[in-house]
mmCIF file of C-alpha atoms and ligand atoms in Angstrom:
data_model
loop_
_atom_site.group_PDB
_atom_site.id
_atom_site.type_symbol
_atom_site.label_atom_id
_atom_site.label_comp_id
_atom_site.label_asym_id
_atom_site.label_seq_id
_atom_site.Cartn_x
_atom_site.Cartn_y
_atom_site.Cartn_z
ATOM 1 C CA UNK X 8 -4.202 -15.635 -3.232
ATOM 2 C CA UNK X 9 -3.944 -13.315 -0.284
ATOM 3 C CA UNK X 10 -2.490 -13.867 3.178
ATOM 4 C CA UNK X 11 -3.559 -10.888 5.293
ATOM 5 C CA UNK X 12 -1.479 -9.972 8.321
ATOM 6 C CA UNK X 13 -3.870 -7.690 10.138
ATOM 7 C CA UNK X 14 -2.545 -5.355 12.768
ATOM 8 C CA UNK X 15 -4.260 -4.079 15.887
ATOM 9 C CA UNK X 16 -1.450 -1.685 16.767
ATOM 10 C CA UNK X 17 0.015 1.430 15.132
ATOM 11 C CA UNK X 18 1.517 -0.878 12.565
ATOM 12 C CA UNK X 19 -0.364 -1.236 9.279
ATOM 13 C CA UNK X 20 -2.040 -4.282 7.806
ATOM 14 C CA UNK X 21 0.370 -6.154 5.556
ATOM 15 C CA UNK X 22 -0.831 -8.327 2.700
ATOM 16 C CA UNK X 23 1.172 -11.112 1.155
ATOM 17 C CA UNK X 24 -0.193 -11.668 -2.355
ATOM 18 C CA UNK X 25 1.167 -14.632 -4.225
ATOM 19 C CA UNK X 26 0.884 -16.521 -7.480
ATOM 20 C CA UNK X 27 3.951 -17.529 -9.522
ATOM 21 C CA UNK X 28 5.603 -14.591 -7.801
ATOM 22 C CA UNK X 29 5.043 -13.158 -4.327
ATOM 23 C CA UNK X 30 4.749 -9.612 -3.101
ATOM 24 C CA UNK X 31 4.083 -8.014 0.237
ATOM 25 C CA UNK X 32 1.980 -4.887 0.188
ATOM 26 C CA UNK X 33 3.233 -2.556 2.957
ATOM 27 C CA UNK X 34 5.533 -4.483 5.304
ATOM 28 C CA UNK X 35 4.804 -1.925 8.036
ATOM 29 C CA UNK X 36 7.139 -1.309 10.950
ATOM 30 C CA UNK X 37 7.768 -4.791 12.300
ATOM 31 C CA UNK X 38 10.129 -6.531 9.872
ATOM 32 C CA UNK X 39 10.160 -9.720 11.915
ATOM 33 C CA UNK X 40 6.396 -10.146 11.437
ATOM 34 C CA UNK X 41 6.922 -10.379 7.668
ATOM 35 C CA UNK X 42 10.240 -12.182 7.597
ATOM 36 C CA UNK X 43 9.139 -14.939 9.971
ATOM 37 C CA UNK X 44 5.834 -15.336 8.143
ATOM 38 C CA UNK X 45 7.601 -15.753 4.793
ATOM 39 C CA UNK X 46 10.089 -18.160 6.311
ATOM 40 C CA UNK X 47 7.416 -20.255 8.044
ATOM 41 C CA UNK X 48 5.284 -20.450 4.896
ATOM 42 C CA UNK X 49 8.236 -21.073 2.603
ATOM 43 C CA UNK X 50 7.730 -18.030 0.391
ATOM 44 C CA UNK X 51 10.439 -16.417 -1.690
ATOM 45 C CA UNK X 52 9.647 -12.710 -1.863
ATOM 46 C CA UNK X 53 9.910 -10.975 -5.250
ATOM 47 C CA UNK X 54 8.480 -7.525 -4.513
ATOM 48 C CA UNK X 55 7.759 -5.158 -1.668
ATOM 49 C CA UNK X 56 5.106 -2.657 -2.749
ATOM 50 C CA UNK X 57 4.430 0.480 -0.725
ATOM 51 C CA UNK X 58 1.003 2.100 -1.027
ATOM 52 C CA UNK X 59 2.618 5.348 0.202
ATOM 53 C CA UNK X 60 5.692 6.616 2.004
ATOM 54 C CA UNK X 61 4.472 6.817 5.640
ATOM 55 C CA UNK X 62 6.603 5.064 8.227
ATOM 56 C CA UNK X 63 3.845 2.775 9.498
ATOM 57 C CA UNK X 64 3.818 1.238 5.989
ATOM 58 C CA UNK X 65 7.509 1.459 5.065
ATOM 59 C CA UNK X 66 9.525 1.285 8.300
ATOM 60 C CA UNK X 67 10.417 -2.364 7.703
ATOM 61 C CA UNK X 68 11.292 -1.895 4.002
ATOM 62 C CA UNK X 69 15.072 -1.914 4.434
ATOM 63 C CA UNK X 70 15.185 -4.958 6.703
ATOM 64 C CA UNK X 71 12.770 -6.966 4.556
ATOM 65 C CA UNK X 72 14.594 -6.046 1.325
ATOM 66 C CA UNK X 73 17.981 -6.908 2.824
ATOM 67 C CA UNK X 74 16.706 -10.215 4.154
ATOM 68 C CA UNK X 75 14.839 -11.350 1.029
ATOM 69 C CA UNK X 76 16.549 -9.650 -1.923
ATOM 70 C CA UNK X 77 13.120 -8.500 -3.141
ATOM 71 C CA UNK X 78 12.696 -5.424 -5.335
ATOM 72 C CA UNK X 79 10.924 -2.344 -4.010
ATOM 73 C CA UNK X 80 8.061 -0.694 -5.876
ATOM 74 C CA UNK X 81 6.374 2.600 -4.978
ATOM 75 C CA UNK X 82 4.739 5.453 -6.851
ATOM 76 C CA UNK X 83 7.356 7.709 -8.417
ATOM 77 C CA UNK X 84 6.263 10.665 -6.247
ATOM 78 C CA UNK X 85 6.463 8.843 -2.891
ATOM 79 C CA UNK X 86 9.645 7.091 -4.069
ATOM 80 C CA UNK X 87 11.572 10.343 -3.577
ATOM 81 C CA UNK X 88 11.133 10.662 0.209
ATOM 82 C CA UNK X 89 11.931 6.944 0.558
ATOM 83 C CA UNK X 90 15.194 7.389 -1.354
ATOM 84 C CA UNK X 91 16.167 10.538 0.544
ATOM 85 C CA UNK X 92 14.824 9.357 3.928
ATOM 86 C CA UNK X 93 12.787 12.559 4.166
ATOM 87 C CA UNK X 94 11.424 12.315 7.698
ATOM 88 C CA UNK X 95 9.015 15.231 7.196
ATOM 89 C CA UNK X 96 7.135 13.230 4.546
ATOM 90 C CA UNK X 97 7.752 9.733 5.908
ATOM 91 C CA UNK X 98 6.705 10.888 9.409
ATOM 92 C CA UNK X 99 9.422 8.780 11.010
ATOM 93 C CA UNK X 100 9.909 11.415 13.738
ATOM 94 C CA UNK X 101 6.270 10.974 14.673
ATOM 95 C CA UNK X 102 6.987 7.293 15.257
ATOM 96 C CA UNK X 103 10.208 8.121 17.089
ATOM 97 C CA UNK X 104 12.330 5.864 14.901
ATOM 98 C CA UNK X 105 14.793 6.584 12.108
ATOM 99 C CA UNK X 106 13.900 5.569 8.552
ATOM 100 C CA UNK X 107 16.683 3.796 6.698
ATOM 101 C CA UNK X 108 16.766 5.050 3.135
ATOM 102 C CA UNK X 109 15.970 2.549 0.398
ATOM 103 C CA UNK X 110 16.353 2.462 -3.355
ATOM 104 C CA UNK X 111 13.033 2.158 -5.175
ATOM 105 C CA UNK X 112 13.708 -0.308 -7.996
ATOM 106 C CA UNK X 113 10.335 0.104 -9.678
ATOM 107 C CA UNK X 114 8.873 3.613 -9.856
ATOM 108 C CA UNK X 115 5.148 3.190 -10.372
ATOM 109 C CA UNK X 116 2.695 5.295 -12.324
ATOM 110 C CA UNK X 117 -1.053 5.060 -12.784
ATOM 111 C CA UNK X 118 -1.909 2.033 -14.918
ATOM 112 C CA UNK X 119 1.324 0.132 -14.218
ATOM 113 C CA UNK X 120 0.762 -3.625 -13.761
ATOM 114 C CA UNK X 121 2.573 -5.575 -11.064
ATOM 115 C CA UNK X 122 2.678 -9.000 -12.670
ATOM 116 C CA UNK X 123 2.787 -11.915 -10.236
ATOM 117 C CA UNK X 124 2.063 -14.497 -12.945
ATOM 118 C CA UNK X 125 -1.647 -15.266 -13.082
ATOM 119 C CA UNK X 126 -2.353 -12.485 -10.607
ATOM 120 C CA UNK X 127 -1.948 -8.965 -11.882
ATOM 121 C CA UNK X 128 -2.169 -5.918 -9.646
ATOM 122 C CA UNK X 129 -3.043 -2.691 -11.394
ATOM 123 C CA UNK X 130 -1.686 0.538 -9.944
ATOM 124 C CA UNK X 131 -4.294 3.248 -9.384
ATOM 125 C CA UNK X 132 -2.745 6.590 -8.484
ATOM 126 C CA UNK X 133 -4.986 7.925 -5.708
ATOM 127 C CA UNK X 134 -3.356 11.050 -4.245
ATOM 128 C CA UNK X 135 -4.848 12.839 -1.255
ATOM 129 C CA UNK X 136 -3.468 11.101 1.848
ATOM 130 C CA UNK X 137 -0.030 11.635 0.281
ATOM 131 C CA UNK X 138 0.796 12.847 -3.216
ATOM 132 C CA UNK X 139 2.091 9.467 -4.308
ATOM 133 C CA UNK X 140 -0.558 7.273 -2.669
ATOM 134 C CA UNK X 141 -1.708 4.301 -4.704
ATOM 135 C CA UNK X 142 -4.313 1.593 -4.534
ATOM 136 C CA UNK X 143 -3.669 -1.811 -6.073
ATOM 137 C CA UNK X 144 -6.487 -3.471 -7.938
ATOM 138 C CA UNK X 145 -6.880 -7.065 -9.067
ATOM 139 C CA UNK X 146 -9.341 -6.939 -11.950
ATOM 140 C CA UNK X 147 -9.911 -10.703 -11.913
ATOM 141 C CA UNK X 148 -10.938 -11.012 -8.264
ATOM 142 C CA UNK X 149 -12.156 -7.464 -7.618
ATOM 143 C CA UNK X 150 -9.731 -7.090 -4.695
ATOM 144 C CA UNK X 151 -8.684 -3.519 -3.945
ATOM 145 C CA UNK X 152 -5.734 -2.835 -1.632
ATOM 146 C CA UNK X 153 -6.523 0.694 -0.591
ATOM 147 C CA UNK X 154 -3.646 1.733 1.686
ATOM 148 C CA UNK X 155 -4.650 4.781 3.713
ATOM 149 C CA UNK X 156 -6.898 6.178 0.959
ATOM 150 C CA UNK X 157 -10.076 4.353 2.043
ATOM 151 C CA UNK X 158 -10.860 2.350 5.168
ATOM 152 C CA UNK X 159 -13.891 0.194 5.986
ATOM 153 C CA UNK X 160 -15.250 3.313 7.679
ATOM 154 C CA UNK X 161 -13.792 6.590 6.490
ATOM 155 C CA UNK X 162 -10.851 7.925 4.567
ATOM 156 C CA UNK X 163 -7.222 8.750 5.250
ATOM 157 C CA UNK X 164 -6.078 11.957 6.921
ATOM 158 C CA UNK X 165 -5.112 14.826 4.653
ATOM 159 C CA UNK X 166 -3.446 17.044 7.257
ATOM 160 C CA UNK X 167 0.057 15.578 6.919
ATOM 161 C CA UNK X 168 2.577 17.193 4.538
ATOM 162 C CA UNK X 169 1.583 16.453 0.941
ATOM 163 C CA UNK X 170 -2.013 15.735 1.915
ATOM 164 C CA UNK X 171 -4.887 17.310 0.003
ATOM 165 C CA UNK X 172 -8.602 17.028 0.642
ATOM 166 C CA UNK X 173 -9.383 18.054 -2.957
ATOM 167 C CA UNK X 174 -7.075 15.395 -4.359
ATOM 168 C CA UNK X 175 -8.559 12.794 -2.013
ATOM 169 C CA UNK X 176 -12.059 13.720 -3.131
ATOM 170 C CA UNK X 177 -11.055 13.138 -6.764
ATOM 171 C CA UNK X 178 -9.396 9.845 -5.884
ATOM 172 C CA UNK X 179 -12.530 8.613 -4.106
ATOM 173 C CA UNK X 180 -14.521 9.610 -7.188
ATOM 174 C CA UNK X 181 -12.156 7.563 -9.352
ATOM 175 C CA UNK X 182 -12.595 4.526 -7.082
ATOM 176 C CA UNK X 183 -16.343 4.960 -6.941
ATOM 177 C CA UNK X 184 -16.482 4.720 -10.749
ATOM 178 C CA UNK X 185 -14.873 1.298 -10.504
ATOM 179 C CA UNK X 186 -17.138 0.346 -7.607
ATOM 180 C CA UNK X 187 -20.310 1.459 -9.382
ATOM 181 C CA UNK X 188 -19.376 -0.654 -12.389
ATOM 182 C CA UNK X 189 -19.297 -3.596 -9.983
ATOM 183 C CA UNK X 190 -15.575 -4.130 -10.465
ATOM 184 C CA UNK X 191 -14.570 -3.752 -6.809
ATOM 185 C CA UNK X 192 -15.615 -6.706 -4.640
ATOM 186 C CA UNK X 193 -13.344 -6.503 -1.596
ATOM 187 C CA UNK X 194 -11.445 -3.659 0.020
ATOM 188 C CA UNK X 195 -8.282 -4.382 2.020
ATOM 189 C CA UNK X 196 -7.227 -1.173 3.760
ATOM 190 C CA UNK X 197 -3.975 -0.239 5.450
ATOM 191 C CA UNK X 198 -5.641 -0.189 8.871
ATOM 192 C CA UNK X 199 -8.672 -1.867 10.384
ATOM 193 C CA UNK X 200 -10.881 -4.602 9.007
ATOM 194 C CA UNK X 201 -11.455 -5.511 5.375
ATOM 195 C CA UNK X 202 -14.679 -4.469 3.707
ATOM 196 C CA UNK X 203 -16.506 -4.564 0.387
ATOM 197 C CA UNK X 204 -17.448 -1.930 -2.188
ATOM 198 C CA UNK X 205 -19.659 -0.343 0.500
ATOM 199 C CA UNK X 206 -16.475 1.220 1.898
ATOM 200 C CA UNK X 207 -16.130 3.267 -1.292
ATOM 201 C CA UNK X 208 -19.795 4.310 -1.216
ATOM 202 C CA UNK X 209 -19.456 5.425 2.421
ATOM 203 C CA UNK X 210 -16.291 7.350 1.581
ATOM 204 C CA UNK X 211 -18.004 9.088 -1.302
ATOM 205 C CA UNK X 212 -20.823 10.254 1.002
ATOM 206 C CA UNK X 213 -18.249 12.099 3.112
ATOM 207 C CA UNK X 214 -17.560 14.362 0.127
ATOM 208 C CA UNK X 215 -21.172 14.805 -0.947
HETATM 209 ZN ZN1 ZN S 9 -0.442 6.976 5.883
HETATM 210 ZN ZN1 ZN S 10 -1.110 4.158 7.790
#
């Protein structure tokens, strides 16, 4: 089950996904948004998962981890800037706020499964927006959490440090394989509204 916390500001969309265990995908900047939601709904948080290292997705990591005792998971490449508080990759200066370094308990690789009990989220390494960007895919439901790799309309920027248009093109190709096999039903991006597999098809056209 998914509780979306959509954002209409600079902050990212956060998604609370729960089964036997609960995770939040990208707490964003505003820790209180997540902490008060979890408290109000009576959730115990097991994992925070970052789709990539950018501040608008990770700024609240430290506060949420401290408050909940959850474990942090991120791709092994984007885990490094999070652990060293590398502002040039996290872009915290751009947001005018300091990033508090965090320890990444679970370093993710392509194919890793985040096991919430019945719900399993598969890690798809989709570099391009950052080197360690991931999407999370629920094979059962066809839900894809796409971070800043794919939006309802368009794809993530590749002009930040670590970005690569070539890598993004390959990542979109990888997703479009899944979409063409009918496996992707819904797309939940890091910003803007949710979509369906059409988001992947539209993204692919940009690279045609
Ligand atoms: Zn980003
Ligand atoms: Zn973002």
